[in-house]
Amino acid sequence: MSEITEARKNSCDQNDRTSEENVESYGDSDRTRNFSDLAQEVASLDELEAEAIFILREVVAEREKPMLLFSGGKDSLVLLRLAEKAFRPARFPFPLVHVDTGHNFPEVMAFRDERVAELGERLIVSSVEDMIADGRLRDEVGPRASRNRLQTAALLDVIEKNGFDAAIGGARRDEERARAKERVFSFRDSFGAWDPKNQRPEPWALYNSFVRRGEHLRVFPLSNWTELDVWAYIRRENLRLPSIYFAHERRVFQRDGMLYAPTAGTQLLPGEQLETRSVRYRTVGDMTCTGAVASVAFSIDDVIGEIATSRITERGQTRADDRATEAAMEDRKREGYF
Amino acid sequence: MNTEVASRAHAASESRPLRFSVSGSVDDGKSTLVGRLLLDTKQIAEDQLAHVEEASRRRGFSRTELGLLTDGLRAEREQGITIDVAYRYFRTAKRRFIVADTPGHVQYTRNMVTGASTADVALLIVDVRHGVSEQTRRHALASRLFGVKNLVFGVNKMDLVDFSEAEFRRVESELLAFADKLPRSSITIVPVAALLGDNIVERSTAMPWYTGPALLEILEAAHAGGDRDKPFRFPVQWVVRPSSDEHHDYRAYAGQIAQGTVRVGDRLVAWPSGKSSIVTGIDRHPETLQEASAPLSVAIRLADNIDISRSDVLTHEGAPPRLARSFSATVAWFDAREAKVGQRYWLKINTRTVRVRLDAIEGIVDLTTLGLRAGAAALALNDLAVVRLSTSIPIVCDAYDDAPITGSFILVDEVSHDTVAAGILKSESGDEP
Ligand SMILES: Nc1nc2c(ncn2[C@@H]2O[C@H](COP(=O)(O)OP(=O)(O)O)[C@@H](O)[C@H]2O)c(=O)[nH]1
């Protein structure tokens, strides 16, 4: 143990940072994580892009009713760009679907609608709020209530109602340890469940897309991308992003070492208080379980600089939902979560 | 020609990411080694490390088990074994790496073949105290059979034999004797102690008798296959045909270039029909290119409307590919249900899915001698075998050695829809497996 803890201590000491405050370290000039070689970066992005376009065309050719999950977040914006490259000048051969928890960032929702209008594509919204209103779902209660689990129900509902047989999403294997085990074409049974111990092997790029009525596939074109690749691609393609990905002043409170923005239903616990901080979001999801990070990154280059030297993963830093237990993500995925 | 495009294409061939698979018998230290590689190249974030330290404590271990970094599923952490292939990504100042972490038990052939299918290098871990095991042999041979020519052996746990040169040389000569049987392969053997990090990222000071490079240096220098100079192959995936008035006459054949290069003005032939036309444009929306090489995904426009659809393969004129309805292949059998002669499956090759029949089992590959054992009535789980297959329509049959993408396939069970086999096409004359 000594060796490893030692290594970790060193990196902490050098940066003299307090992880409790969830502050990123900026000064680390560690060469091992930088894009030092432009040719390498270009080659990687070209290859990743080609692979993702191949995957998109493959699912569309082989499934009757695919859809693409679009949240307005950075990964799904990259997916839209790739879909343009795969199918333009024709329209997308699938609708876009957003599972709306009712606790989304207003900036992101506005951006979502703008982008959809620009593209002239069709958006289907599956609303957790509606399902609560008509009694099919019930909200969790208490100060830590989250709609994370309800999201799964709304996703499976929209899949079933529309008879979708493939849902294309922007999840990446580098995000989380259970996701590292995920296939590119990932089978879901008629309950939407994932069986990680019994997955179809996936040699080469020969994807098995067979499903029966009621079953579906989750398809992940960005499987082999890292967070840094996504940002490098956003820079290369000049993609616009919702403003909350960049540093801005926001009223936030600290909980479990993360910074949260209050929503309508937020109840502060004893000792918690609102303060104004310069923050940005590394992921955007349900406001009740997505944290912000302290940041002074105002441009894409700044963000890439911060991420390249960050010593905390994107989900570890911003997602309360993954922290619940050691296998939190695996458990939610088994139930049908994205 | 557009110079911007030219320089990009050039860069792409020089610095492709290296894909490698890692395997070893249970407990040889595979997970620890991968964990060490990630840790020492500073890929492990603090929250991940904190998580592993916490998980180790909870399990009552006296030291942090780096293996827990890579075991992603609950069952894996509970049982202390890796069950399924996992992919990891890391980069150094020199290169980007994609690692297929392939566990070596129960479904070992499935995992090995999946890992090997896209690997440039196979990294095999051997416990110095146990030497070359049956499992090591199987892993090496399966990797080689499925096209990995560059094998690197990490002789691990050198700390447990006091970093003894004699112990290393003993295992090294065993490995070299056995590697003789592997056709056209490059073999590298490096002594390591994954737990402590010796010869993983930094060269070890505990083994002054070893003057070679550390494992990471070997991987940084390894060759990654570039396919741009091979004969052009373009399996059509999708026809882009807008229904709008504005693009009324637009029609393009979309796909990923499997290998080779295509230019505007080239005459292409569509197979199996054999009809041909001239390239009038190569689109990579919103750009239009004069030429494009593997592995780009593009959409190709042709001068004539020659009835091309998904599953057709475009090649250059003058070098027709082999078309066949009956062919020999090496397959790895993944399913617990046996395959008997006469059974039918779905065959997915390139972008084509067709029915296929198992006509004959020519022999099961003996992984210790690399010879063929004839007379088998069925294929069982983990078997590697040479078989004869037939399809109802002729398909493009490229030999895997010349064309890894168009020369490989999977078999899918008609009822369970499971992927039951992976296979590679043999060259017409080749008789070794
Ligand atoms: N002494 C020593 N122990 C090692 C070394 N590498 C791995 N181990 C230990 O061997 C055991 C099995 O390692 P693990 O990585 O889980 O093996 P895997 O089953 O091949 O993934 C663990 O307890 C490791 O700590 C090494 O270089 N030296």
mmCIF file of N, CA, C and O in Angstrom, chain B residues 299-336:
data_model
loop_
_atom_site.group_PDB
_atom_site.id
_atom_site.type_symbol
_atom_site.label_atom_id
_atom_site.label_comp_id
_atom_site.label_asym_id
_atom_site.label_seq_id
_atom_site.Cartn_x
_atom_site.Cartn_y
_atom_site.Cartn_z
ATOM 1 N N ALA B 299 -18.674 9.271 -48.312
ATOM 2 C CA ALA B 299 -19.774 8.917 -49.213
ATOM 3 C C ALA B 299 -19.275 9.162 -50.629
ATOM 4 O O ALA B 299 -18.805 10.252 -50.944
ATOM 5 N N ILE B 300 -19.345 8.137 -51.463
ATOM 6 C CA ILE B 300 -18.769 8.195 -52.803
ATOM 7 C C ILE B 300 -19.874 8.390 -53.845
ATOM 8 O O ILE B 300 -20.871 7.668 -53.843
ATOM 9 N N ARG B 301 -19.684 9.394 -54.709
ATOM 10 C CA ARG B 301 -20.634 9.616 -55.810
ATOM 11 C C ARG B 301 -20.053 9.036 -57.095
ATOM 12 O O ARG B 301 -18.839 9.116 -57.313
ATOM 13 N N LEU B 302 -20.905 8.433 -57.912
ATOM 14 C CA LEU B 302 -20.455 7.805 -59.152
ATOM 15 C C LEU B 302 -21.138 8.442 -60.351
ATOM 16 O O LEU B 302 -22.216 9.028 -60.225
ATOM 17 N N ALA B 303 -20.508 8.293 -61.531
ATOM 18 C CA ALA B 303 -21.039 8.907 -62.740
ATOM 19 C C ALA B 303 -22.352 8.260 -63.187
ATOM 20 O O ALA B 303 -23.254 8.931 -63.660
ATOM 21 N N ASP B 304 -22.445 6.924 -63.021
ATOM 22 C CA ASP B 304 -23.646 6.230 -63.518
ATOM 23 C C ASP B 304 -24.444 5.645 -62.369
ATOM 24 O O ASP B 304 -23.913 5.326 -61.318
ATOM 25 N N ASN B 305 -25.719 5.471 -62.657
ATOM 26 C CA ASN B 305 -26.619 4.871 -61.696
ATOM 27 C C ASN B 305 -26.595 3.368 -61.915
ATOM 28 O O ASN B 305 -27.314 2.847 -62.753
ATOM 29 N N ILE B 306 -25.725 2.632 -61.199
ATOM 30 C CA ILE B 306 -25.548 1.221 -61.561
ATOM 31 C C ILE B 306 -26.128 0.236 -60.541
ATOM 32 O O ILE B 306 -25.669 -0.877 -60.401
ATOM 33 N N ASP B 307 -27.152 0.645 -59.825
ATOM 34 C CA ASP B 307 -27.829 -0.276 -58.904
ATOM 35 C C ASP B 307 -26.872 -0.872 -57.877
ATOM 36 O O ASP B 307 -26.514 -2.049 -57.931
ATOM 37 N N ILE B 308 -26.436 -0.024 -56.958
ATOM 38 C CA ILE B 308 -25.575 -0.472 -55.868
ATOM 39 C C ILE B 308 -26.376 -0.347 -54.588
ATOM 40 O O ILE B 308 -27.097 0.626 -54.403
ATOM 41 N N SER B 309 -26.275 -1.336 -53.705
ATOM 42 C CA SER B 309 -26.959 -1.202 -52.423
ATOM 43 C C SER B 309 -26.066 -1.692 -51.298
ATOM 44 O O SER B 309 -24.945 -2.159 -51.538
ATOM 45 N N ARG B 310 -26.572 -1.547 -50.069
ATOM 46 C CA ARG B 310 -25.839 -2.013 -48.910
ATOM 47 C C ARG B 310 -25.396 -3.451 -49.142
ATOM 48 O O ARG B 310 -26.126 -4.227 -49.746
ATOM 49 N N SER B 311 -24.226 -3.784 -48.654
ATOM 50 C CA SER B 311 -23.639 -5.119 -48.734
ATOM 51 C C SER B 311 -22.759 -5.313 -49.961
ATOM 52 O O SER B 311 -21.967 -6.247 -49.999
ATOM 53 N N ASP B 312 -22.895 -4.461 -50.964
ATOM 54 C CA ASP B 312 -21.985 -4.572 -52.097
ATOM 55 C C ASP B 312 -20.601 -4.095 -51.660
ATOM 56 O O ASP B 312 -20.477 -3.273 -50.759
ATOM 57 N N VAL B 313 -19.560 -4.630 -52.315
ATOM 58 C CA VAL B 313 -18.201 -4.189 -52.015
ATOM 59 C C VAL B 313 -17.635 -3.509 -53.256
ATOM 60 O O VAL B 313 -17.690 -4.080 -54.348
ATOM 61 N N LEU B 314 -17.140 -2.277 -53.104
ATOM 62 C CA LEU B 314 -16.519 -1.574 -54.227
ATOM 63 C C LEU B 314 -15.003 -1.795 -54.197
ATOM 64 O O LEU B 314 -14.388 -1.701 -53.143
ATOM 65 N N THR B 315 -14.438 -2.102 -55.373
ATOM 66 C CA THR B 315 -12.987 -2.254 -55.480
ATOM 67 C C THR B 315 -12.536 -1.495 -56.718
ATOM 68 O O THR B 315 -13.359 -1.037 -57.508
ATOM 69 N N HIS B 316 -11.220 -1.408 -56.897
ATOM 70 C CA HIS B 316 -10.723 -0.823 -58.137
ATOM 71 C C HIS B 316 -10.851 -1.822 -59.270
ATOM 72 O O HIS B 316 -10.793 -3.031 -59.061
ATOM 73 N N GLU B 317 -10.999 -1.281 -60.447
ATOM 74 C CA GLU B 317 -11.042 -2.099 -61.644
ATOM 75 C C GLU B 317 -9.672 -2.756 -61.832
ATOM 76 O O GLU B 317 -8.666 -2.206 -61.430
ATOM 77 N N GLY B 318 -9.646 -3.941 -62.433
ATOM 78 C CA GLY B 318 -8.364 -4.536 -62.788
ATOM 79 C C GLY B 318 -7.843 -5.529 -61.768
ATOM 80 O O GLY B 318 -6.963 -6.318 -62.073
ATOM 81 N N ALA B 319 -8.352 -5.515 -60.544
ATOM 82 C CA ALA B 319 -7.911 -6.481 -59.548
ATOM 83 C C ALA B 319 -9.140 -7.085 -58.880
ATOM 84 O O ALA B 319 -9.448 -6.782 -57.742
ATOM 85 N N PRO B 320 -9.868 -7.920 -59.599
ATOM 86 C CA PRO B 320 -11.126 -8.445 -59.053
ATOM 87 C C PRO B 320 -10.884 -9.313 -57.821
ATOM 88 O O PRO B 320 -9.923 -10.082 -57.799
ATOM 89 N N PRO B 321 -11.719 -9.177 -56.805
ATOM 90 C CA PRO B 321 -11.576 -10.021 -55.625
ATOM 91 C C PRO B 321 -12.118 -11.414 -55.920
ATOM 92 O O PRO B 321 -12.832 -11.605 -56.909
ATOM 93 N N ARG B 322 -11.780 -12.364 -55.066
ATOM 94 C CA ARG B 322 -12.319 -13.709 -55.227
ATOM 95 C C ARG B 322 -13.777 -13.704 -54.790
ATOM 96 O O ARG B 322 -14.113 -13.189 -53.734
ATOM 97 N N LEU B 323 -14.650 -14.267 -55.619
ATOM 98 C CA LEU B 323 -16.056 -14.418 -55.249
ATOM 99 C C LEU B 323 -16.307 -15.901 -55.066
ATOM 100 O O LEU B 323 -15.861 -16.701 -55.883
ATOM 101 N N ALA B 324 -16.982 -16.293 -54.010
ATOM 102 C CA ALA B 324 -17.239 -17.722 -53.816
ATOM 103 C C ALA B 324 -18.517 -17.936 -53.029
ATOM 104 O O ALA B 324 -18.962 -17.085 -52.276
ATOM 105 N N ARG B 325 -19.076 -19.132 -53.224
ATOM 106 C CA ARG B 325 -20.277 -19.520 -52.506
ATOM 107 C C ARG B 325 -19.919 -20.551 -51.446
ATOM 108 O O ARG B 325 -20.690 -20.852 -50.559
ATOM 109 N N SER B 326 -18.736 -21.107 -51.585
ATOM 110 C CA SER B 326 -18.280 -22.122 -50.639
ATOM 111 C C SER B 326 -16.825 -21.815 -50.336
ATOM 112 O O SER B 326 -16.044 -21.543 -51.246
ATOM 113 N N PHE B 327 -16.485 -21.779 -49.073
ATOM 114 C CA PHE B 327 -15.123 -21.345 -48.726
ATOM 115 C C PHE B 327 -14.671 -21.955 -47.403
ATOM 116 O O PHE B 327 -15.477 -22.411 -46.591
ATOM 117 N N SER B 328 -13.339 -21.942 -47.215
ATOM 118 C CA SER B 328 -12.711 -22.447 -45.999
ATOM 119 C C SER B 328 -12.460 -21.302 -45.040
ATOM 120 O O SER B 328 -12.108 -20.207 -45.462
ATOM 121 N N ALA B 329 -12.618 -21.580 -43.754
ATOM 122 C CA ALA B 329 -12.389 -20.521 -42.773
ATOM 123 C C ALA B 329 -11.874 -21.125 -41.475
ATOM 124 O O ALA B 329 -12.112 -22.299 -41.195
ATOM 125 N N THR B 330 -11.143 -20.306 -40.714
ATOM 126 C CA THR B 330 -10.776 -20.703 -39.360
ATOM 127 C C THR B 330 -11.776 -20.026 -38.431
ATOM 128 O O THR B 330 -11.980 -18.816 -38.522
ATOM 129 N N VAL B 331 -12.412 -20.797 -37.564
ATOM 130 C CA VAL B 331 -13.392 -20.190 -36.661
ATOM 131 C C VAL B 331 -13.038 -20.485 -35.209
ATOM 132 O O VAL B 331 -12.389 -21.482 -34.897
ATOM 133 N N ALA B 332 -13.459 -19.574 -34.331
ATOM 134 C CA ALA B 332 -13.373 -19.791 -32.893
ATOM 135 C C ALA B 332 -14.807 -19.953 -32.411
ATOM 136 O O ALA B 332 -15.645 -19.088 -32.680
ATOM 137 N N TRP B 333 -15.091 -21.052 -31.745
ATOM 138 C CA TRP B 333 -16.472 -21.343 -31.339
ATOM 139 C C TRP B 333 -16.720 -20.824 -29.922
ATOM 140 O O TRP B 333 -16.024 -21.193 -28.985
ATOM 141 N N PHE B 334 -17.728 -19.943 -29.774
ATOM 142 C CA PHE B 334 -17.964 -19.248 -28.503
ATOM 143 C C PHE B 334 -19.115 -19.824 -27.691
ATOM 144 O O PHE B 334 -19.324 -19.433 -26.546
ATOM 145 N N ASP B 335 -19.927 -20.657 -28.311
ATOM 146 C CA ASP B 335 -21.197 -21.002 -27.694
ATOM 147 C C ASP B 335 -21.117 -22.315 -26.927
ATOM 148 O O ASP B 335 -20.379 -23.225 -27.305
ATOM 149 N N ALA B 336 -21.918 -22.419 -25.849
ATOM 150 C CA ALA B 336 -21.964 -23.659 -25.077
ATOM 151 C C ALA B 336 -22.666 -24.759 -25.878
ATOM 152 O O ALA B 336 -22.381 -25.934 -25.708
#
